[in-house]
Coordinates of C-alpha atoms in Angstrom, one line a residue:
M88 CA -58.7 -53.8 -8.7
K89 CA -57.0 -50.6 -8.6
Q90 CA -58.2 -47.6 -7.4
Q91 CA -59.2 -45.2 -10.6
G92 CA -60.7 -41.9 -10.6
V93 CA -59.1 -38.8 -10.8
I94 CA -57.7 -39.8 -7.2
A95 CA -55.4 -42.4 -8.5
V96 CA -54.3 -40.0 -11.5
V97 CA -53.0 -37.4 -8.7
R98 CA -50.9 -40.2 -7.3
R99 CA -50.0 -41.6 -10.2
E100 CA -49.1 -38.5 -11.9
L101 CA -47.2 -37.6 -8.2
H102 CA -45.4 -40.0 -9.2
R103 CA -44.6 -39.5 -12.7
M104 CA -43.2 -36.1 -11.5
V105 CA -40.4 -37.2 -9.3
S106 CA -38.9 -39.8 -11.3
R107 CA -38.0 -36.7 -13.7
R108 CA -36.1 -34.4 -13.6
I109 CA -36.8 -31.8 -15.2
Y110 CA -40.6 -31.7 -13.5
L111 CA -39.4 -30.3 -10.8
V112 CA -36.5 -27.9 -12.6
T113 CA -39.6 -26.4 -14.6
I114 CA -42.2 -26.3 -11.6
F115 CA -39.5 -24.9 -9.0
L116 CA -35.9 -23.7 -10.1
I117 CA -36.7 -21.9 -13.4
P118 CA -39.1 -19.7 -11.7
L119 CA -37.2 -19.2 -8.6
F120 CA -34.6 -18.0 -10.5
S121 CA -36.3 -16.1 -13.1
Y122 CA -38.0 -14.0 -10.0
I123 CA -34.5 -13.6 -8.6
L124 CA -33.1 -12.5 -11.8
F125 CA -35.3 -9.7 -12.0
M126 CA -36.1 -8.5 -8.4
T127 CA -32.1 -8.1 -8.3
L128 CA -31.4 -7.1 -12.2
F129 CA -34.4 -4.3 -11.6
H130 CA -33.6 -3.8 -7.7
S131 CA -33.0 -0.1 -8.1
G132 CA -35.5 0.9 -10.8
L133 CA -34.0 2.5 -13.0
P134 CA -30.9 2.5 -14.6
T135 CA -28.4 4.9 -13.4
N136 CA -24.3 6.1 -14.0
L137 CA -24.6 4.8 -17.4
P138 CA -20.9 5.5 -18.9
L139 CA -19.8 7.9 -21.4
A140 CA -17.7 10.3 -23.0
V141 CA -16.6 13.2 -23.3
I142 CA -14.5 15.4 -26.7
D143 CA -13.0 19.0 -24.5
Q144 CA -11.9 21.0 -27.8
D145 CA -12.4 24.6 -25.7
N146 CA -11.2 23.2 -22.6
T147 CA -11.8 26.4 -20.7
S148 CA -13.1 27.1 -16.6
L149 CA -17.1 26.7 -18.7
S150 CA -16.4 23.5 -20.7
H151 CA -15.1 22.3 -17.0
N152 CA -18.3 22.6 -15.2
L153 CA -20.0 22.0 -17.8
I154 CA -18.6 18.3 -17.8
R155 CA -18.6 18.2 -13.7
Q156 CA -22.6 18.8 -14.3
I157 CA -23.5 16.3 -16.8
D158 CA -21.4 13.9 -14.3
V159 CA -23.3 14.7 -11.5
L160 CA -26.4 13.4 -13.5
Q161 CA -28.2 11.1 -12.0
M162 CA -28.2 8.6 -15.4
S163 CA -24.9 9.6 -16.9
E164 CA -21.1 9.1 -15.5
V165 CA -18.3 10.8 -17.4
R166 CA -16.2 8.4 -17.8
M167 CA -13.4 8.8 -20.5
H168 CA -11.9 11.8 -21.8
L169 CA -11.3 11.5 -24.9
S170 CA -9.2 13.0 -27.4
D171 CA -11.8 13.2 -31.2
F172 CA -14.6 11.1 -32.7
R173 CA -12.9 8.0 -33.7
E174 CA -11.7 7.4 -30.6
A175 CA -15.1 8.3 -29.0
E176 CA -17.0 6.1 -31.9
H177 CA -14.5 2.9 -31.7
E178 CA -15.1 3.0 -27.3
M179 CA -19.3 3.1 -28.6
K180 CA -19.0 0.4 -30.9
K181 CA -16.5 -1.3 -28.0
G182 CA -19.9 -1.2 -25.8
A183 CA -17.9 0.6 -23.5
I184 CA -19.6 4.0 -23.4
F185 CA -22.7 4.4 -25.3
A186 CA -22.7 8.3 -25.4
F187 CA -20.1 10.5 -26.2
V188 CA -20.0 14.1 -25.9
I189 CA -18.2 16.9 -28.5
I190 CA -18.1 20.6 -26.6
P191 CA -16.9 22.6 -29.8
K192 CA -13.7 25.5 -30.2
N193 CA -14.3 29.0 -28.3
M194 CA -17.5 28.4 -27.2
Q195 CA -16.9 30.7 -24.0
A196 CA -15.2 33.0 -26.2
D197 CA -18.8 32.6 -28.7
L198 CA -21.2 32.6 -25.7
L199 CA -19.2 35.6 -24.7
S200 CA -20.2 37.3 -27.9
G201 CA -23.2 36.6 -27.9
H202 CA -22.7 33.8 -31.3
Q203 CA -24.4 30.2 -30.4
P204 CA -22.0 27.5 -30.4
E205 CA -23.1 23.9 -31.2
L206 CA -23.2 20.8 -28.6
T207 CA -22.3 18.4 -30.2
F208 CA -24.6 15.2 -28.7
Y209 CA -23.7 10.8 -30.4
Y210 CA -25.5 8.8 -28.2
N211 CA -26.4 4.4 -29.4
N212 CA -29.6 3.5 -29.7
A213 CA -29.6 0.2 -30.8
Y214 CA -29.3 -0.1 -26.9
F215 CA -32.3 1.6 -26.6
I216 CA -32.8 1.9 -22.9
P217 CA -29.2 3.6 -21.9
G218 CA -29.5 5.2 -25.1
S219 CA -32.6 6.6 -24.0
L220 CA -32.3 8.0 -20.4
L221 CA -28.9 9.6 -21.3
M222 CA -30.3 11.5 -24.7
K223 CA -32.6 13.3 -21.8
D224 CA -29.8 13.5 -19.1
L225 CA -28.0 15.4 -22.3
N226 CA -30.8 17.3 -22.6
L227 CA -31.7 18.7 -19.6
M228 CA -28.3 19.6 -19.3
S229 CA -28.0 21.1 -22.7
S230 CA -31.2 23.4 -21.9
L231 CA -29.6 24.7 -18.6
S232 CA -26.1 25.4 -19.4
S233 CA -28.4 27.4 -22.1
A234 CA -30.4 28.9 -18.9
S235 CA -27.5 30.2 -16.7
V236 CA -26.0 31.9 -20.1
S237 CA -29.1 33.9 -20.4
L238 CA -29.8 34.1 -17.0
S239 CA -26.0 35.2 -16.7
T240 CA -26.3 38.1 -19.4
G241 CA -29.9 38.7 -18.3
L242 CA -28.6 39.3 -15.1
A243 CA -26.2 42.5 -16.6
K244 CA -28.3 43.6 -18.8
G245 CA -30.3 45.1 -15.5
K246 CA -32.9 42.4 -15.8
T247 CA -34.6 40.9 -13.3
V248 CA -35.0 36.6 -12.8
E249 CA -39.0 37.0 -13.1
Q250 CA -37.9 38.9 -16.6
I251 CA -35.6 36.7 -17.7
I252 CA -37.7 33.9 -16.4
G253 CA -40.3 34.4 -18.3
E254 CA -38.5 35.0 -21.3
L255 CA -36.9 31.7 -20.7
Q256 CA -39.7 30.0 -20.6
P257 CA -42.8 31.7 -21.6
I258 CA -45.0 28.4 -20.9
V259 CA -44.8 26.1 -17.9
L260 CA -45.2 22.5 -18.1
D261 CA -47.2 20.4 -15.5
S262 CA -46.4 16.8 -16.3
H263 CA -47.4 13.6 -14.9
L264 CA -46.6 10.4 -15.4
I265 CA -49.6 8.0 -14.4
G266 CA -50.3 4.6 -12.5
N267 CA -45.3 4.2 -12.8
P268 CA -44.8 7.6 -11.6
Y269 CA -41.3 6.7 -10.8
T270 CA -40.6 5.8 -13.9
N271 CA -39.5 2.3 -12.1
Y272 CA -38.9 -0.2 -15.4
S273 CA -39.5 -3.1 -12.6
V274 CA -42.4 -1.8 -12.4
Y275 CA -43.2 -2.2 -16.2
L276 CA -41.0 -5.3 -16.7
S277 CA -41.0 -7.5 -13.6
N278 CA -44.8 -7.5 -13.7
V279 CA -44.3 -9.3 -17.4
L280 CA -41.2 -11.1 -17.8
M281 CA -42.3 -13.3 -14.5
P282 CA -45.8 -13.9 -16.2
G283 CA -44.2 -13.8 -19.4
I284 CA -41.7 -17.2 -18.5
L285 CA -44.5 -18.8 -16.0
Q286 CA -46.4 -19.1 -18.7
L287 CA -44.1 -20.9 -21.0
M288 CA -42.7 -23.4 -18.7
I289 CA -46.8 -23.8 -17.7
L290 CA -47.2 -24.3 -21.8
L291 CA -44.4 -27.2 -22.9
L292 CA -45.3 -28.5 -19.4
T293 CA -48.8 -28.7 -19.8
V294 CA -47.7 -30.3 -23.4
F295 CA -45.3 -32.2 -22.3
S296 CA -46.7 -34.4 -19.3
I297 CA -49.9 -35.7 -21.9
G298 CA -47.2 -36.1 -24.5
L299 CA -44.5 -37.8 -22.5
E300 CA -47.5 -40.8 -22.0
L301 CA -48.2 -40.6 -26.1
K302 CA -44.5 -41.0 -26.3
E303 CA -44.1 -43.9 -23.7
A304 CA -47.3 -45.5 -25.5
T305 CA -48.7 -45.4 -21.1
S306 CA -51.6 -43.2 -22.4
R307 CA -53.8 -46.4 -21.6
I308 CA -52.8 -47.3 -18.6
W309 CA -53.4 -43.2 -17.7
L310 CA -56.9 -43.3 -19.5
Y311 CA -57.1 -46.4 -17.2
T312 CA -56.5 -45.2 -14.0
G313 CA -58.8 -42.3 -14.8
G314 CA -61.3 -44.7 -15.0
K315 CA -61.8 -44.6 -18.8
S316 CA -63.0 -41.1 -18.8
I317 CA -60.9 -38.4 -20.6
L318 CA -62.1 -36.3 -18.2
K319 CA -60.9 -37.3 -15.2
A320 CA -57.5 -38.2 -16.4
L321 CA -56.8 -34.8 -17.8
A322 CA -58.0 -33.1 -14.3
G323 CA -56.2 -36.0 -12.3
K324 CA -53.3 -35.2 -14.3
L325 CA -53.6 -31.6 -14.8
L326 CA -54.4 -30.6 -11.2
P327 CA -51.1 -30.8 -9.3
Y328 CA -49.3 -28.8 -11.4
T329 CA -52.5 -26.2 -11.7
L330 CA -52.5 -26.4 -7.8
I331 CA -48.7 -25.7 -7.7
F332 CA -48.9 -22.9 -10.5
T333 CA -51.5 -21.3 -8.1
A334 CA -49.5 -21.1 -5.4
I335 CA -46.7 -19.8 -7.4
V336 CA -48.9 -16.9 -9.3
I337 CA -50.2 -16.1 -5.9
F338 CA -46.9 -16.0 -4.3
Q339 CA -45.6 -13.9 -7.3
N340 CA -47.9 -11.0 -6.1
V341 CA -47.5 -11.0 -2.9
I342 CA -43.7 -10.6 -3.5
L343 CA -44.4 -8.0 -6.6
F344 CA -47.3 -6.2 -4.3
R345 CA -46.5 -6.2 -1.0
I346 CA -43.1 -6.7 0.1
S347 CA -41.7 -4.7 -2.6
D348 CA -44.4 -2.3 -3.3
F349 CA -45.0 -2.2 -6.4
P350 CA -47.9 -0.3 -7.1
L351 CA -51.0 -1.1 -7.1
H352 CA -54.2 0.8 -7.9
S353 CA -57.5 -2.0 -7.5
H354 CA -57.6 -4.1 -4.5
I355 CA -54.7 -7.3 -4.8
L356 CA -57.5 -10.2 -4.6
T357 CA -58.4 -8.0 -8.4
M358 CA -54.4 -9.3 -9.6
I359 CA -54.6 -13.1 -8.2
V360 CA -58.4 -14.2 -9.8
A361 CA -56.2 -12.9 -13.1
S362 CA -53.2 -14.9 -12.7
I363 CA -55.2 -17.9 -11.2
L364 CA -57.5 -17.7 -14.1
F365 CA -54.1 -17.3 -16.2
V366 CA -52.8 -20.2 -15.0
L367 CA -56.0 -22.5 -16.2
A368 CA -56.3 -20.3 -19.6
T369 CA -52.5 -20.8 -19.9
Q370 CA -53.6 -25.3 -19.0
A371 CA -56.0 -25.1 -22.0
L372 CA -53.9 -23.7 -24.4
G373 CA -51.2 -26.6 -23.4
V374 CA -53.6 -29.3 -23.6
F375 CA -55.9 -28.0 -26.6
I376 CA -51.5 -27.6 -28.7
I377 CA -51.3 -31.6 -27.6
G378 CA -54.8 -32.5 -29.0
T379 CA -54.5 -31.4 -31.8
L380 CA -50.4 -31.8 -32.7
P381 CA -50.7 -35.0 -30.3
I382 CA -46.9 -36.3 -30.7
L383 CA -44.5 -34.1 -28.3
R384 CA -41.1 -33.2 -31.0
N385 CA -44.4 -31.1 -32.8
A386 CA -46.3 -30.0 -30.0
M387 CA -43.1 -29.0 -27.9
S388 CA -41.9 -27.4 -30.8
F389 CA -45.3 -25.4 -31.0
G390 CA -46.1 -25.1 -27.6
A391 CA -42.6 -22.8 -27.5
V392 CA -42.9 -20.7 -29.3
M393 CA -46.9 -20.0 -28.8
G394 CA -45.7 -19.3 -24.6
I395 CA -42.6 -16.8 -26.5
L396 CA -45.3 -15.0 -29.2
G397 CA -47.7 -14.4 -26.4
I398 CA -44.7 -11.8 -24.4
S399 CA -44.6 -10.7 -27.8
Y400 CA -49.0 -10.5 -28.3
S401 CA -48.8 -9.3 -25.0
G402 CA -48.6 -5.4 -25.7
F403 CA -46.6 -4.1 -23.1
T404 CA -43.2 -3.9 -26.6
F405 CA -45.2 -3.2 -29.0
P406 CA -48.6 -2.1 -29.1
V407 CA -51.0 -4.6 -30.5
E408 CA -53.6 -1.2 -31.5
Q409 CA -50.1 -0.1 -34.2
M410 CA -49.1 -3.7 -35.5
P411 CA -50.5 -4.2 -39.0
L412 CA -54.1 -4.9 -39.0
V413 CA -54.2 -8.6 -40.4
V414 CA -51.9 -10.2 -37.3
Q415 CA -54.2 -8.0 -34.9
P416 CA -56.9 -10.5 -34.1
L417 CA -53.9 -13.0 -33.3
S418 CA -53.7 -12.0 -29.9
W419 CA -56.7 -13.3 -28.8
F420 CA -55.3 -16.4 -28.4
F421 CA -53.1 -15.6 -26.4
P422 CA -53.6 -15.5 -22.3
M423 CA -50.8 -13.0 -21.8
R424 CA -51.9 -10.2 -23.9
H425 CA -55.5 -10.3 -21.1
F426 CA -53.7 -11.0 -18.2
F427 CA -51.6 -8.2 -19.3
Q428 CA -55.0 -6.3 -20.0
I429 CA -55.8 -6.6 -16.6
Y430 CA -53.0 -5.5 -15.2
Q431 CA -52.4 -2.1 -17.3
N432 CA -56.2 -1.4 -16.1
S433 CA -56.8 -2.5 -13.1
A434 CA -52.7 -2.5 -10.9
L435 CA -51.7 0.2 -13.0
N436 CA -54.3 2.7 -13.8
G437 CA -57.1 1.3 -11.0
A438 CA -60.0 1.9 -13.9
P439 CA -63.4 0.4 -12.7
L440 CA -63.7 -3.2 -13.7
V441 CA -66.8 -1.9 -16.6
Y442 CA -62.8 -1.2 -19.2
Y443 CA -61.6 -4.8 -18.6
W444 CA -64.0 -7.5 -17.5
H445 CA -64.2 -8.9 -20.8
S446 CA -60.8 -10.2 -20.5
Y447 CA -61.6 -12.0 -17.2
L448 CA -64.7 -13.6 -19.5
I449 CA -61.6 -14.2 -22.6
L450 CA -59.7 -16.3 -20.6
A451 CA -62.8 -18.4 -18.9
L452 CA -63.1 -18.7 -22.4
F453 CA -59.7 -19.9 -23.2
L454 CA -61.2 -23.2 -21.1
I455 CA -64.0 -24.5 -24.0
L456 CA -60.8 -25.5 -25.9
P457 CA -59.2 -29.3 -24.0
F458 CA -63.3 -29.9 -25.1
I459 CA -62.6 -29.4 -28.7
V460 CA -59.7 -31.9 -28.8
M461 CA -61.3 -33.7 -26.0
I462 CA -62.9 -37.1 -28.9
R463 CA -59.5 -36.1 -30.5
L464 CA -57.2 -36.5 -28.2
K465 CA -58.7 -39.8 -26.7
K466 CA -58.3 -41.6 -29.8
A467 CA -54.7 -41.3 -29.8
M468 CA -54.4 -42.4 -25.9
I469 CA -56.9 -45.0 -26.8
Y470 CA -54.6 -45.9 -30.9
Q471 CA -51.2 -45.0 -30.2
N472 CA -51.8 -44.3 -33.3
Y473 CA -49.1 -41.6 -34.3
P474 CA -45.3 -41.6 -34.3
A475 CA -43.3 -41.7 -31.3
Q476 CA -40.5 -39.8 -32.3

């Protein structure tokens, strides 16, 4: 008599896992590739030496000095010296540059005579991050250049440096970046995109591993191996993936917060617990999807949509609070949203547990979802009365 129970299902699932490459690719290769990609892609933390062009219509010592100062800035690098607007526009459309500066004729003469010359910037905001960073650098350079001219003019008129600075900046701003003081884009993106990709893999793998049993009509054998208990059958099937993905998220937290030294204003166990709950909640959502739609192709399609929308609804690209009121409640149905809130409040802001305990609770409540569809899923496993294709 064949062994039955959770352990028997685990052994059966391990055999199925190693018999198909898709399991190994989904479990190991894709998460590993995403980790290597994001940790190397955002290694510098912030894009630097972004290409821009200069159209120097003044061609004086002042304009040459201005170009050198622009080139020295961390974010920008003067790659081209062009002759007219159309040429610069063409280079921008080609993607060779992200911005260009037009230095007008007689700029030096106008400054010396007390007139106000107009320095023109054009930047491509279709590439949001490069465009914004270059605009920030160019605005800074414009302000510094203007201040330099005012300083020289004021000194020539006999004013002291303190008097001139008081006129240039009567109110001094003291600003502080909270949570990510170095404006490191890896801190912001890697902690969301890496779990987001993992969420998609967990959803698809959970749906696929169960849906394949229904498609290949092996679900009765699976249920029998579990002692005819749907609870034991599901526990045995999901347990290997739970352990593997739990090890992956723990490894992910160690990489981010210990090896890469990302900001962590709480204990690392806070994020590890959140990550484990995130894995369990995502698996529960996958079981709910395949239980509701016990046809592999339909469930896989819906699971893929849920995985991708989970990243959008997490709120890291666009605040959920600013979305239309009718779609804001949908964010509650995505584990990624609650995981991101824990990360934002605990790791980045170091807020007390009272501000985000409900996110832990909601992730735990996702574990109820499989029980809602358990009877329907068991009937699908026994009767196999849904189309296989």
